[in-house]
Amino acid sequence: MRNVEVAWIFRELADLMELKGADYFKIRAYRNAARILSGLDKPLVEIWKEGGLTKVPGIGRNIAAKVSEILTTGGLKKHEELLQEFPPGLLEIMSLPGIGPKKAALLREGLGVTGLGELARAAREKRVRTLPGMGSKTESEIIRNIEMRENRGDRVLLVSAGDLAEEFIEYIKRIPGVSGVEAGGSLRRRRETVGDIDLVAAGSDPQSVLDAVAGHPRVRKMLESSPGRARFYTNWGVVVDLEVAPEEIFGLALFRSTGSRAHYQRLQRIFTERGLKLDEAIKDGPGAAIQEQDIYASLGLPWIPPELREDRGEVEAALENRLPHLLETADIKGDLHLHTNWSDGINTIEQMVQRARAKGYQYVAVTDHSRSLKIAGGLSLERLREQHEQIRKMNDEFEDFRIFTGIEVDILPRGGLDCPDEILEETDLVVASVHSAFKQDRGTMTNRILSAVENKNVDIIGHLTGRLISKREGYDLDLDRVFEAAADCGTILEINASPDRLDLNDLNARRAREKGIKVAINTDAHDLKRLDEMRYGVSVARRAWLEPDDVVNTMPVGELIKYLRRR
DNA sequence: GCCGTTTTCGGCCCGACTGTTTTCAGTCG
């Protein structure tokens, strides 16, 4: 069992206890435990076997016993009992924005709704507004949010699909007769969410591979099968679609699986125009295995990276030999937005720095929250000064690494920043972000953010739109005006690499680049493990056609310091 | 629930915003 799966049980347990009206601090302890467990970079089973669970800060005797129960039995009795009491549909209701435990309980008691479908119907029939404390606005918000969720369908975050795919890939690789296996589909194109996980394997005996995968511990059932192909439903609720092709046509199968449909059709049109057929064109070298390169080469094109295959001009660019030299994760030389235990992070500055050094970075900026964000332990001016003092001392110890003093300063609801300018001025790196009053109207929100973009002490605007993928829409914002101002002022925009944010997204990052705006790709990590999420931000950048020069944290430390001063 | 050379009980505990009200409960970062 993965750490995140154990953490998930505690998160759900906390929600259930909240519905039950349990003690606030107990609930908080469970939530905190969930956060800590998912942040551990060592498998829980190992820590458990070593008897080290209670040594983890935030995990006491009780939670350790529960973890142990989960690891031995695969579940938690208390969790299962509560699920009997409160149907899972109620948890879904509670996960709607604006609906917490009290409103969820009221909806159940007052209207008897126990799931999203029933709730949507009740809202459309204007029954929700009959409940105390609920009116027409709540009603229409409910409908809007449920519809948004329905549109999302069964898509999961790229990170979840990637983790699950990785398990299957490792498993399939070891099946005798398999000479290769790769993810195709939207996972390979690195879209922010993935529907089915498409896998393509090369093997001489397809049926034996499919049979072996049917026995994978995560497979609940086989949905469909045909020669060389099967669809499996997994215990994560995600469908895995596996195709096993002979080695000679593995490249072709992978190419087809990768798509996108629009990209594929665009290429096919070119084949047709030239009087060729895709299948025939690649059968030139008999006996030789077909590579993806061969398919593109048969049209005189260079290989097109999967992230670009969306029919957004990549075929034309390839025809004119002007494909971008896409950014790679290895180009990244530092992380300019992360948190430590000075505010709401889990690890110390030392630990975060040590990990960043191990990753081969040249620098990081420590950007804890500013004073207004009380719940996240925002730093008072005094504490901020103290932290910066400590960082300056730490820097004396390094010759080959630089810690930038920093802050993630709140952009206040009325505009302006949550920290005096004179302090920002002497801070190496300032990220400014919105963390409150998300529902302001377009004009107010735009002006609010512009006040930060135009502040000469602000280096980077963090997670610009505030969206949480398939959970919360971004703020109502005039992006054109923000981009214009950022281009004018030389303000850097962030691609926040956190897999549930990916903000800017691919399209907006591409627009930013076209306006000449520089981008920083930051993890916003709150623990060691999440420093590794840089690659998701890089995926967005690649889908946005970004090259190393577009991204400030590809600069070596000296160049970056000069760049930041020049602003 | 967790934590503790201020140790085994008592502290942990924000505050603005929203939608609903006409003084406030619920939600959220």
Coordinates of C-alpha atoms (C1' of nucleotides) in Angstrom, one line a residue:
Chain A
M1 CA 0.0 0.0 0.0
R2 CA 1.3 3.4 -1.0
N3 CA 1.7 6.2 1.6
V4 CA -0.8 8.3 -0.2
E5 CA -3.4 5.5 0.1
V6 CA -2.9 5.4 3.9
A7 CA -3.0 9.2 4.0
W8 CA -6.3 9.1 2.0
I9 CA -7.9 7.0 4.7
F10 CA -7.0 9.5 7.4
R11 CA -8.2 12.4 5.2
E12 CA -11.5 10.7 4.8
L13 CA -11.6 9.8 8.5
A14 CA -11.2 13.4 9.3
D15 CA -14.1 14.4 7.0
L16 CA -16.3 11.7 8.5
M17 CA -15.5 12.8 12.0
E18 CA -16.3 16.3 11.0
L19 CA -19.7 15.2 9.8
K20 CA -20.2 13.5 13.1
G21 CA -19.3 16.7 14.9
A22 CA -16.2 15.4 16.7
D23 CA -13.6 17.4 18.6
Y24 CA -11.9 20.0 16.3
F25 CA -8.4 19.1 17.5
K26 CA -8.8 15.4 17.0
I27 CA -10.0 16.1 13.4
R28 CA -7.0 18.4 12.9
A29 CA -4.7 15.7 14.2
Y30 CA -6.0 13.3 11.5
R31 CA -5.7 15.9 8.8
N32 CA -2.2 16.7 9.9
A33 CA -1.3 13.1 10.0
A34 CA -2.6 12.6 6.4
R35 CA -0.4 15.5 5.3
I36 CA 2.6 14.2 7.0
L37 CA 2.1 10.6 5.8
S38 CA 1.8 11.6 2.2
G39 CA 4.9 13.8 2.6
L40 CA 7.1 11.0 3.9
D41 CA 9.6 9.9 1.2
K42 CA 10.2 6.5 2.7
P43 CA 7.5 3.8 2.3
L44 CA 5.4 3.6 5.5
V45 CA 5.8 -0.2 5.6
E46 CA 9.6 0.3 6.1
I47 CA 9.2 2.8 8.9
W48 CA 6.5 0.6 10.5
K49 CA 8.8 -2.5 10.4
E50 CA 11.6 -0.5 12.0
G51 CA 9.1 0.6 14.8
G52 CA 9.7 4.2 13.8
L53 CA 6.1 5.4 13.3
T54 CA 5.8 7.3 16.6
K55 CA 9.1 9.0 16.0
V56 CA 7.6 10.9 13.1
P57 CA 6.4 14.3 14.5
G58 CA 2.6 14.5 14.4
I59 CA 2.2 10.7 14.7
G60 CA 1.5 9.6 18.2
R61 CA 0.5 6.3 19.7
N62 CA -3.1 6.3 18.4
I63 CA -2.4 7.2 14.9
A64 CA 0.6 4.8 14.8
A65 CA -1.8 2.0 15.9
K66 CA -4.2 2.9 13.1
V67 CA -1.4 3.0 10.5
S68 CA -0.4 -0.4 11.7
E69 CA -4.0 -1.7 11.4
I70 CA -4.2 -0.3 7.9
L71 CA -0.9 -1.9 6.9
T72 CA -1.8 -5.3 8.3
T73 CA -5.5 -5.6 7.4
G74 CA -5.7 -3.2 4.4
G75 CA -8.3 -1.1 6.0
L76 CA -9.4 0.7 9.2
K77 CA -12.4 -0.5 11.2
K78 CA -13.3 3.0 12.5
H79 CA -13.2 4.4 9.0
E80 CA -15.4 1.6 7.7
E81 CA -17.9 2.0 10.5
L82 CA -18.2 5.7 9.9
L83 CA -18.7 5.0 6.2
Q84 CA -21.7 2.9 7.1
E85 CA -23.1 5.8 9.1
F86 CA -22.4 8.5 6.4
P87 CA -22.7 7.3 2.8
P88 CA -19.7 8.2 0.5
G89 CA -22.1 10.4 -1.5
L90 CA -22.2 12.7 1.5
L91 CA -18.4 13.1 1.4
E92 CA -18.7 14.1 -2.2
I93 CA -21.3 16.7 -1.3
M94 CA -19.0 18.0 1.4
S95 CA -16.2 18.3 -1.2
L96 CA -18.1 20.9 -3.1
P97 CA -16.8 24.4 -2.7
G98 CA -18.8 26.3 -0.1
I99 CA -20.3 23.1 1.4
G100 CA -18.8 22.0 4.7
P101 CA -19.9 19.4 7.2
K102 CA -22.7 21.5 8.7
K103 CA -24.3 22.2 5.4
A104 CA -23.8 18.6 4.2
A105 CA -25.5 17.4 7.3
L106 CA -28.3 19.9 6.9
L107 CA -28.9 18.8 3.3
R108 CA -29.2 15.2 4.4
E109 CA -31.5 15.9 7.3
G110 CA -33.6 18.5 5.6
L111 CA -33.9 17.1 2.1
G112 CA -32.7 13.5 2.5
V113 CA -30.0 13.9 -0.2
T114 CA -27.1 11.6 0.1
G115 CA -25.3 12.1 -3.2
L116 CA -24.5 14.6 -5.9
G117 CA -27.2 13.5 -8.2
E118 CA -30.0 13.9 -5.7
L119 CA -28.5 17.3 -4.6
A120 CA -28.4 18.6 -8.1
R121 CA -32.1 17.6 -8.5
A122 CA -33.0 19.3 -5.2
A123 CA -31.2 22.4 -6.2
R124 CA -32.9 22.6 -9.7
E125 CA -36.3 22.1 -8.1
K126 CA -35.5 25.0 -5.8
R127 CA -35.8 22.9 -2.7
V128 CA -32.4 23.8 -1.3
R129 CA -33.5 27.4 -0.6
T130 CA -36.1 26.2 1.8
L131 CA -33.4 25.2 4.3
P132 CA -32.4 27.7 6.9
G133 CA -29.2 29.7 6.0
M134 CA -29.4 28.7 2.3
G135 CA -30.7 30.8 -0.5
S136 CA -30.8 31.1 -4.2
K137 CA -27.0 31.9 -4.5
T138 CA -26.1 28.7 -2.6
E139 CA -28.5 26.8 -4.9
S140 CA -27.0 28.1 -8.2
E141 CA -23.4 27.6 -6.8
I142 CA -24.3 24.0 -6.1
I143 CA -25.6 23.4 -9.6
R144 CA -22.6 25.2 -11.2
N145 CA -20.1 23.2 -9.2
I146 CA -21.9 19.8 -9.7
E147 CA -22.0 20.5 -13.5
M148 CA -18.3 21.4 -13.4
R149 CA -17.6 18.1 -11.8
E150 CA -19.7 16.2 -14.3
N151 CA -17.8 17.8 -17.1
R152 CA -14.6 16.5 -15.6
G153 CA -15.9 13.0 -15.9
D154 CA -13.6 10.4 -14.5
R155 CA -10.4 12.1 -15.3
V156 CA -7.6 12.0 -12.7
L157 CA -4.7 14.3 -12.1
L158 CA -1.6 13.6 -14.2
V159 CA 0.4 12.7 -11.0
S160 CA -2.1 10.0 -10.0
A161 CA -2.2 8.5 -13.5
G162 CA 1.6 8.7 -13.7
D163 CA 2.1 6.9 -10.3
L164 CA -0.4 4.2 -11.2
A165 CA 1.1 3.8 -14.7
E166 CA 4.5 3.5 -13.2
E167 CA 3.4 0.5 -11.1
F168 CA 2.0 -1.3 -14.1
I169 CA 5.0 -0.5 -16.3
E170 CA 7.4 -2.0 -13.7
Y171 CA 5.2 -5.1 -13.5
I172 CA 4.8 -5.5 -17.2
K173 CA 8.5 -5.2 -17.9
R174 CA 9.1 -8.3 -15.8
I175 CA 6.7 -10.4 -17.7
P176 CA 8.6 -12.9 -19.9
G177 CA 8.7 -12.1 -23.6
V178 CA 8.1 -8.4 -23.0
S179 CA 10.8 -6.3 -24.6
G180 CA 9.4 -2.8 -23.9
V181 CA 6.5 -1.0 -22.4
E182 CA 5.6 2.7 -22.4
A183 CA 2.7 4.9 -21.6
G184 CA 0.9 6.5 -24.5
G185 CA -2.2 8.6 -24.7
S186 CA -2.7 11.8 -22.8
L187 CA -0.4 10.6 -20.1
R188 CA 2.5 10.6 -22.6
R189 CA 1.4 14.0 -23.9
R190 CA 1.5 15.1 -20.2
R191 CA -1.9 16.6 -20.2
E192 CA -2.9 18.0 -16.7
T193 CA -5.6 15.3 -16.3
V194 CA -5.8 11.8 -17.8
G195 CA -8.9 9.8 -18.6
D196 CA -7.7 6.2 -19.3
I197 CA -4.2 5.2 -18.8
D198 CA -3.0 3.9 -22.2
L199 CA -0.1 1.5 -22.1
V200 CA 1.7 -0.1 -25.1
A201 CA 3.9 -3.1 -24.7
A202 CA 6.1 -5.0 -27.1
G203 CA 5.8 -8.7 -26.8
S204 CA 5.9 -11.9 -28.8
D205 CA 3.0 -13.5 -26.9
P206 CA 0.3 -10.9 -26.3
Q207 CA -2.2 -13.2 -24.6
S208 CA 0.2 -14.2 -21.9
V209 CA 1.0 -10.5 -21.1
L210 CA -2.7 -9.7 -20.9
D211 CA -3.3 -12.7 -18.7
A212 CA -0.5 -11.7 -16.4
V213 CA -1.8 -8.1 -16.1
A214 CA -5.3 -9.4 -15.3
G215 CA -3.6 -10.9 -12.2
H216 CA -2.1 -7.6 -11.0
P217 CA -3.2 -6.8 -7.5
R218 CA -4.7 -3.5 -8.5
V219 CA -6.9 -5.0 -11.2
R220 CA -10.5 -5.4 -10.0
K221 CA -11.9 -6.7 -13.3
M222 CA -11.3 -6.9 -17.0
L223 CA -13.8 -4.7 -18.8
E224 CA -13.1 -5.7 -22.4
S225 CA -10.6 -7.8 -24.3
S226 CA -9.8 -8.5 -27.9
P227 CA -6.7 -10.0 -29.5
G228 CA -3.6 -8.1 -28.3
R229 CA -5.6 -5.7 -26.2
A230 CA -7.6 -5.3 -23.0
R231 CA -9.1 -2.8 -20.7
F232 CA -8.8 -3.2 -16.9
Y233 CA -10.6 -1.5 -14.1
T234 CA -8.3 -0.7 -11.2
N235 CA -8.9 -0.2 -7.5
W236 CA -8.0 3.5 -7.9
G237 CA -11.1 3.8 -10.1
V238 CA -9.0 4.4 -13.2
V239 CA -9.1 2.3 -16.4
V240 CA -5.9 0.9 -17.8
D241 CA -6.0 0.2 -21.5
L242 CA -3.2 -2.1 -22.6
E243 CA -2.1 -2.9 -26.1
V244 CA 0.5 -5.6 -26.7
A245 CA 2.1 -5.3 -30.2
P246 CA 4.8 -7.3 -31.9
E247 CA 8.2 -5.6 -31.5
E248 CA 8.4 -4.7 -35.2
I249 CA 5.4 -2.3 -35.0
F250 CA 5.8 -1.2 -31.3
G251 CA 6.8 2.3 -32.5
L252 CA 3.7 2.6 -34.7
A253 CA 1.4 1.4 -31.9
L254 CA 2.9 3.9 -29.5
F255 CA 2.5 6.6 -32.1
R256 CA -1.1 5.8 -32.6
S257 CA -1.8 5.5 -28.9
T258 CA -0.1 8.8 -28.1
G259 CA -2.4 10.9 -30.4
S260 CA -3.8 13.3 -30.1
R261 CA -6.5 12.5 -32.5
A262 CA -6.2 16.0 -34.0
H263 CA -2.5 15.6 -34.5
Y264 CA -2.9 12.2 -36.0
Q265 CA -5.5 13.4 -38.4
R266 CA -3.4 16.4 -39.4
L267 CA -0.5 14.0 -40.3
Q268 CA -2.8 11.7 -42.1
R269 CA -4.1 14.5 -44.3
I270 CA -0.5 15.2 -45.4
F271 CA 0.0 11.6 -46.2
T272 CA -3.1 11.6 -48.3
E273 CA -2.1 14.9 -50.1
R274 CA 1.1 13.3 -51.1
G275 CA -0.6 10.2 -52.3
L276 CA 0.8 8.1 -49.5
K277 CA -0.8 5.9 -46.9
L278 CA 0.5 6.0 -43.4
D279 CA 0.7 2.3 -43.0
E280 CA 2.4 1.7 -46.3
A281 CA 4.8 4.6 -46.0
I282 CA 6.4 3.0 -43.0
K283 CA 6.8 -0.5 -44.4
D284 CA 9.9 0.5 -46.3
G285 CA 12.5 -1.3 -44.3
P286 CA 11.3 -4.9 -44.2
G287 CA 12.3 -6.7 -41.0
A288 CA 13.4 -3.5 -39.3
A289 CA 11.5 -2.3 -36.3
I290 CA 9.5 0.8 -37.0
Q291 CA 10.4 3.7 -34.7
E292 CA 8.3 6.8 -34.3
Q293 CA 11.1 8.8 -36.0
D294 CA 10.5 6.7 -39.1
I295 CA 6.9 7.7 -39.3
Y296 CA 7.7 11.4 -39.1
A297 CA 10.7 10.9 -41.4
S298 CA 8.6 9.4 -44.1
L299 CA 7.0 12.8 -44.4
G300 CA 10.3 14.6 -44.2
L301 CA 9.6 15.8 -40.7
P302 CA 11.7 15.7 -37.5
W303 CA 10.3 13.7 -34.6
I304 CA 7.7 15.8 -32.7
P305 CA 7.8 15.5 -28.9
P306 CA 4.6 14.1 -27.5
E307 CA 3.8 17.2 -25.5
L308 CA 3.4 19.2 -28.7
R309 CA 1.1 16.7 -30.4
E310 CA -2.1 18.7 -30.0
D311 CA -2.5 20.2 -33.5
R312 CA -1.6 23.6 -32.2
G313 CA 0.8 24.4 -35.0
E314 CA 3.4 21.8 -34.3
V315 CA 3.0 20.1 -37.7
E316 CA 3.5 23.4 -39.5
A317 CA 6.4 24.2 -37.3
A318 CA 8.0 20.8 -38.1
L319 CA 7.4 21.3 -41.8
E320 CA 9.3 24.6 -41.6
N321 CA 11.9 23.1 -39.4
R322 CA 11.2 25.5 -36.6
L323 CA 10.1 23.2 -33.7
P324 CA 11.1 24.7 -30.3
H325 CA 14.0 23.2 -28.4
L326 CA 11.9 22.3 -25.5
L327 CA 12.9 22.8 -21.9
E328 CA 14.0 19.7 -20.0
T329 CA 13.9 19.0 -16.3
A330 CA 17.7 18.8 -16.3
D331 CA 17.8 22.5 -17.4
I332 CA 16.3 23.6 -14.0
K333 CA 18.9 25.0 -11.7
G334 CA 16.8 26.0 -8.7
D335 CA 13.4 26.3 -7.1
L336 CA 12.2 29.8 -6.3
H337 CA 9.1 29.1 -4.2
L338 CA 9.1 26.7 -1.3
H339 CA 8.0 26.6 2.3
T340 CA 9.6 25.4 5.5
N341 CA 8.5 24.8 9.1
W342 CA 8.9 28.5 9.8
S343 CA 5.3 28.7 8.3
D344 CA 3.2 25.8 7.1
G345 CA 5.9 23.6 5.7
I346 CA 6.9 20.3 7.3
N347 CA 10.7 20.4 7.0
T348 CA 13.5 22.7 8.2
I349 CA 15.4 25.1 5.9
E350 CA 18.4 22.9 6.3
Q351 CA 16.5 19.8 5.2
M352 CA 15.0 21.5 2.2
V353 CA 18.4 22.9 1.2
Q354 CA 20.1 19.6 1.6
R355 CA 17.5 18.0 -0.7
A356 CA 17.8 20.8 -3.3
R357 CA 21.6 20.3 -3.3
A358 CA 21.2 16.6 -3.8
K359 CA 19.0 17.3 -6.8
G360 CA 21.9 19.2 -8.3
Y361 CA 20.4 22.7 -7.9
Q362 CA 22.5 25.8 -7.5
Y363 CA 20.0 27.8 -5.5
V364 CA 16.6 27.9 -3.8
A365 CA 14.5 30.8 -2.5
V366 CA 12.8 30.2 0.9
T367 CA 9.4 31.8 0.5
D368 CA 7.3 31.3 3.6
H369 CA 3.9 33.0 4.0
S370 CA 3.4 36.5 5.1
R371 CA 1.9 37.7 8.4
S372 CA -1.8 37.9 7.3
L373 CA -2.0 34.2 6.5
K374 CA -2.5 33.2 10.1
I375 CA -3.6 29.7 9.5
A376 CA -0.5 28.9 7.5
G377 CA 1.6 30.3 10.3
G378 CA 2.5 33.5 8.3
L379 CA 5.6 35.1 9.6
S380 CA 5.5 38.3 11.6
L381 CA 7.9 41.0 10.4
E382 CA 10.0 40.1 13.4
R383 CA 10.2 36.4 12.5
L384 CA 10.8 37.2 8.9
R385 CA 13.8 39.3 9.8
E386 CA 15.0 36.5 12.1
Q387 CA 14.7 34.0 9.3
H388 CA 16.5 36.1 6.8
E389 CA 19.2 36.7 9.3
Q390 CA 19.6 32.9 9.7
I391 CA 19.6 32.3 6.0
R392 CA 22.4 34.9 5.5
K393 CA 24.5 33.1 8.1
M394 CA 23.8 29.7 6.4
N395 CA 25.0 31.1 3.1
D396 CA 28.4 31.8 4.6
E397 CA 28.8 28.0 4.9
F398 CA 28.3 27.3 1.2
E399 CA 30.6 28.0 -1.7
D400 CA 28.6 26.2 -4.3
F401 CA 25.0 26.9 -3.2
R402 CA 22.9 30.0 -2.6
I403 CA 19.8 30.3 -0.5
F404 CA 17.8 33.4 -1.4
T405 CA 16.0 35.1 1.3
G406 CA 12.4 35.3 0.2
I407 CA 8.7 35.6 1.1
E408 CA 5.4 34.6 -0.5
V409 CA 3.7 37.8 0.3
D410 CA -0.1 37.9 0.2
I411 CA -1.8 40.2 -2.3
L412 CA -4.3 41.8 0.1
P413 CA -8.0 42.0 -0.9
R414 CA -7.9 45.8 -1.3
G415 CA -4.7 45.6 -3.4
G416 CA -1.2 46.1 -2.0
L417 CA 1.0 43.7 -0.3
D418 CA 1.1 42.1 3.2
C419 CA 4.6 43.4 3.9
P420 CA 6.1 46.9 3.9
D421 CA 8.0 47.9 0.8
E422 CA 11.2 48.6 2.7
I423 CA 11.4 45.0 3.9
L424 CA 10.6 43.6 0.5
E425 CA 13.3 45.8 -0.9
E426 CA 16.0 44.0 1.1
T427 CA 14.5 40.6 0.4
D428 CA 16.3 38.6 -2.4
L429 CA 13.2 37.2 -4.0
V430 CA 9.6 38.1 -3.6
V431 CA 6.7 35.9 -4.7
A432 CA 3.3 37.6 -4.5
S433 CA 0.1 35.5 -4.4
V434 CA -3.6 35.7 -3.7
H435 CA -4.8 33.6 -0.8
S436 CA -8.0 35.2 0.2
A437 CA -11.2 36.8 -1.1
F438 CA -11.3 34.6 -4.2
K439 CA -14.7 35.7 -5.3
Q440 CA -14.1 39.3 -6.0
D441 CA -15.5 40.7 -9.2
R442 CA -13.3 40.8 -12.3
G443 CA -12.4 44.4 -12.1
T444 CA -11.5 44.4 -8.4
M445 CA -9.4 41.2 -8.7
T446 CA -7.6 42.4 -11.8
N447 CA -6.7 45.7 -10.2
R448 CA -5.7 43.9 -7.1
I449 CA -3.3 41.6 -8.9
L450 CA -2.0 44.5 -11.1
S451 CA -1.0 46.3 -7.9
A452 CA 1.4 43.4 -7.2
V453 CA 2.6 43.1 -10.8
E454 CA 3.4 46.8 -10.9
N455 CA 5.2 46.8 -7.5
K456 CA 8.9 47.0 -8.3
N457 CA 9.8 44.8 -5.3
V458 CA 7.7 41.9 -6.6
D459 CA 9.8 39.4 -8.7
I460 CA 7.2 36.7 -9.3
I461 CA 3.4 36.4 -9.3
G462 CA 2.6 32.9 -7.7
H463 CA -0.2 30.7 -9.0
L464 CA -1.7 33.5 -11.0
T465 CA -5.3 32.2 -11.6
G466 CA -5.7 30.3 -8.3
R467 CA -7.5 27.4 -10.0
L468 CA -7.3 23.9 -8.4
I469 CA -7.7 21.3 -11.1
S470 CA -11.2 19.8 -11.2
K471 CA -11.9 21.4 -7.8
R472 CA -12.0 25.1 -8.0
E473 CA -12.1 27.5 -10.9
G474 CA -9.7 30.3 -11.1
Y475 CA -10.5 33.9 -10.0
D476 CA -12.4 36.1 -12.4
L477 CA -9.5 37.9 -13.9
D478 CA -8.6 39.9 -17.0
L479 CA -5.6 37.9 -18.0
D480 CA -4.8 40.2 -21.0
R481 CA -4.4 43.2 -18.8
V482 CA -2.2 41.2 -16.3
F483 CA 0.0 39.9 -19.2
E484 CA 0.4 43.3 -20.6
A485 CA 1.4 44.8 -17.3
A486 CA 3.8 41.9 -16.6
A487 CA 5.4 42.4 -19.9
D488 CA 5.8 46.1 -19.3
C489 CA 7.1 45.7 -15.8
G490 CA 9.3 42.7 -16.4
T491 CA 7.4 40.8 -13.7
I492 CA 7.9 37.0 -13.9
L493 CA 4.9 34.7 -13.9
E494 CA 5.0 31.4 -12.2
I495 CA 4.2 28.0 -13.5
N496 CA 3.3 26.4 -10.2
A497 CA 4.3 22.8 -10.5
S498 CA 2.0 21.5 -7.8
P499 CA 0.0 18.8 -9.7
D500 CA -3.3 20.1 -8.5
R501 CA -2.5 23.7 -9.6
L502 CA -0.3 23.7 -12.7
D503 CA -1.0 27.4 -12.8
L504 CA -0.2 29.0 -15.3
N505 CA -1.6 26.2 -17.5
D506 CA -0.1 25.2 -20.9
L507 CA -2.2 27.7 -23.0
N508 CA -1.6 30.6 -20.7
A509 CA 2.1 29.9 -20.3
R510 CA 2.3 29.9 -24.1
R511 CA 0.4 33.2 -24.3
A512 CA 2.8 34.7 -21.7
R513 CA 5.8 33.6 -23.7
E514 CA 4.4 35.2 -26.8
K515 CA 4.1 38.4 -24.9
G516 CA 7.8 38.2 -24.0
I517 CA 7.1 37.4 -20.3
K518 CA 9.6 35.3 -18.4
V519 CA 8.4 32.3 -16.5
A520 CA 9.6 30.7 -13.3
I521 CA 8.8 27.0 -12.7
N522 CA 8.4 26.5 -8.9
T523 CA 7.2 23.6 -6.8
D524 CA 5.7 25.6 -3.9
A525 CA 6.8 22.5 -2.0
H526 CA 5.7 22.2 1.7
D527 CA 7.9 19.1 2.2
L528 CA 10.9 17.3 0.8
K529 CA 9.0 15.0 -1.3
R530 CA 7.2 17.6 -3.2
L531 CA 10.4 19.2 -4.3
D532 CA 10.3 16.4 -6.9
E533 CA 7.2 17.8 -8.5
M534 CA 9.3 20.1 -10.6
R535 CA 8.8 17.7 -13.5
Y536 CA 5.0 18.5 -13.6
G537 CA 5.8 22.1 -14.1
V538 CA 8.3 21.3 -16.8
S539 CA 5.6 19.2 -18.5
V540 CA 3.3 22.3 -18.6
A541 CA 6.2 24.4 -19.9
R542 CA 6.9 21.9 -22.7
R543 CA 3.2 21.8 -23.7
A544 CA 3.5 25.6 -23.8
W545 CA 6.4 25.4 -26.2
L546 CA 8.8 26.9 -23.7
E547 CA 12.6 26.8 -24.3
P548 CA 15.2 27.1 -21.6
D549 CA 15.7 30.8 -22.2
D550 CA 12.0 31.5 -21.4
V551 CA 12.5 30.2 -17.9
V552 CA 14.4 32.2 -15.3
N553 CA 15.3 29.3 -13.1
T554 CA 17.4 27.7 -15.8
M555 CA 19.9 30.5 -15.3
P556 CA 23.1 29.8 -13.3
V557 CA 23.1 31.5 -10.0
G558 CA 25.2 34.5 -10.9
E559 CA 23.2 35.3 -14.0
L560 CA 19.9 35.0 -12.1
I561 CA 21.2 37.4 -9.4
K562 CA 22.1 39.9 -12.1
Y563 CA 18.7 39.4 -13.8
L564 CA 16.8 40.0 -10.6
R565 CA 18.8 43.2 -9.8
R566 CA 18.2 44.6 -13.3
R567 CA 14.5 44.6 -12.8
Chain B
dG1 C1' -5.8 13.4 18.2
dC2 C1' -0.5 15.3 19.5
dC3 C1' 2.8 17.4 22.4
dG4 C1' 5.9 18.4 26.4
dT5 C1' 13.9 20.8 30.5
dT6 C1' 7.5 25.5 31.3
dT7 C1' 6.3 16.7 30.6
dT8 C1' 1.2 13.2 31.7
dC9 C1' -2.8 17.5 31.8
dG10 C1' -4.0 21.2 29.6
dG11 C1' -3.0 23.8 25.5
dC12 C1' -3.5 23.5 20.8
dC13 C1' -7.5 27.8 19.1
dC14 C1' -7.0 32.8 12.8
dG15 C1' -9.8 35.9 10.8
dA16 C1' -11.9 37.6 6.5
dC17 C1' -15.5 36.7 3.5
dT18 C1' -20.0 35.0 2.0
dG19 C1' -24.6 34.5 2.0
dT20 C1' -27.9 34.7 4.7
dT21 C1' -29.5 37.6 7.7
dT22 C1' -30.8 42.0 10.7
dT23 C1' -26.5 39.9 14.1
dC24 C1' -24.3 35.6 12.6
dA25 C1' -23.1 30.7 11.3
dG26 C1' -20.4 28.3 8.1
dT27 C1' -16.5 27.9 5.1
dC28 C1' -11.8 28.2 3.8
dG29 C1' -6.9 29.1 3.1

